[in-house]
Amino acid sequence: MTLVIAHILTIGAAILQGAIVPREPAVPQQNESSSVGSVALPPTPSSPIPGGPSDAQRIAQAARLGSLLYTFDRAAWVSSDALTAAIPKSELRGAGGYVVEQPDPRTLHVTYYRGAGAAAQAFFVADVRGGKVVSQEVLVRPAALTPAQALLVRAREVAAQAAVARGYKPCTPLPFNSVVLPPQKDGLIAVYLLSAQKEAATFPMGGHYRVLVDRDGRVVASRPYTLGCLAMTAPKLPPGATPVGFVVDHLLDPVPTEIHVFASYSLHMPVFVATPDKRVWRVKGSEITPSKAK
């Protein structure tokens, strides 16, 4: 059996068109080590500097954050399916959005709300474990968001405004998928704005951003993860050939980032990342290791 690596360049542009295809990816196990409360976010992209994070620290952060991004994103996906099964789409017009919280290491609690700001009210909730909805409820009486939920909603709104101001755009025709992680110990809230995946076999490697928002609703930092748009699509291979992974050149960090981890989970395949120092890394889920691939 021939093994083939599909090589995807980082400079280029691709806008895909078509319907969203449901996917059934493997779900990273949620445990104490993946709880968001202790996660320190990587700094704004830069080359290694004296006193800055080591490669090992960056890799550990990328692995943990990428796994969280994927589990939070999947929780939103499967709970939205439960929402549309419980409430007709015609009655969902005007829905404001959702927030994802982690009440314990195994559970993600998703709250859907209508309205914006102080007027937002929850109308549907679901608990997700292991990538599946284990409980759900349509609230007979809409309820005001908790202070913690309102904080996450405001962070998402602030990040969306910052994205417009900075010219951040997705690399597919769909709106950004947003993932808001709970506040860190220093109060910062990380909001990820991700280009939406439209096809199960194709992942938009470009058009992903992070905005850090403080508890007062101020943007303290933001970053892109690529310099342009690109799409990773499984190639058509001859009979007997099997792809072993995708290869990307990454110019903005000395090691792979959480987006590469997220991509690997989404594609069910390793991603080989070539960094500016000519090293190549193998990213398989949350495992990030040096690779001998050239």
Short mmCIF file of C-alpha atoms in Angstrom, two decimals, residues 4 13 21 54 64-65 72 88 105 123 141 146 169 171 182 185 200 244 250 268:
data_model
loop_
_atom_site.label_atom_id
_atom_site.label_comp_id
_atom_site.label_asym_id
_atom_site.label_seq_id
_atom_site.Cartn_x
_atom_site.Cartn_y
_atom_site.Cartn_z
CA VAL A 4 0.95 9.66 0.14
CA ALA A 13 -6.79 31.70 -1.67
CA VAL A 21 -21.97 18.25 5.42
CA SER A 54 9.73 27.76 25.57
CA ARG A 64 -4.66 21.79 25.37
CA LEU A 65 -6.31 24.76 23.68
CA PHE A 72 -16.45 23.39 22.60
CA PRO A 88 -39.17 24.71 14.54
CA PRO A 105 -14.42 18.39 33.65
CA PHE A 123 -34.63 29.86 26.03
CA ARG A 141 -40.21 30.90 30.68
CA THR A 146 -26.29 34.74 34.61
CA LYS A 169 -12.70 37.87 7.36
CA CYS A 171 -12.18 32.15 4.22
CA PRO A 182 -14.26 30.86 30.05
CA LYS A 185 -7.50 33.64 36.33
CA ALA A 200 -16.27 16.91 5.78
CA VAL A 244 -0.92 9.84 5.74
CA HIS A 250 3.34 27.95 9.04
CA HIS A 268 -9.32 12.81 11.39
#
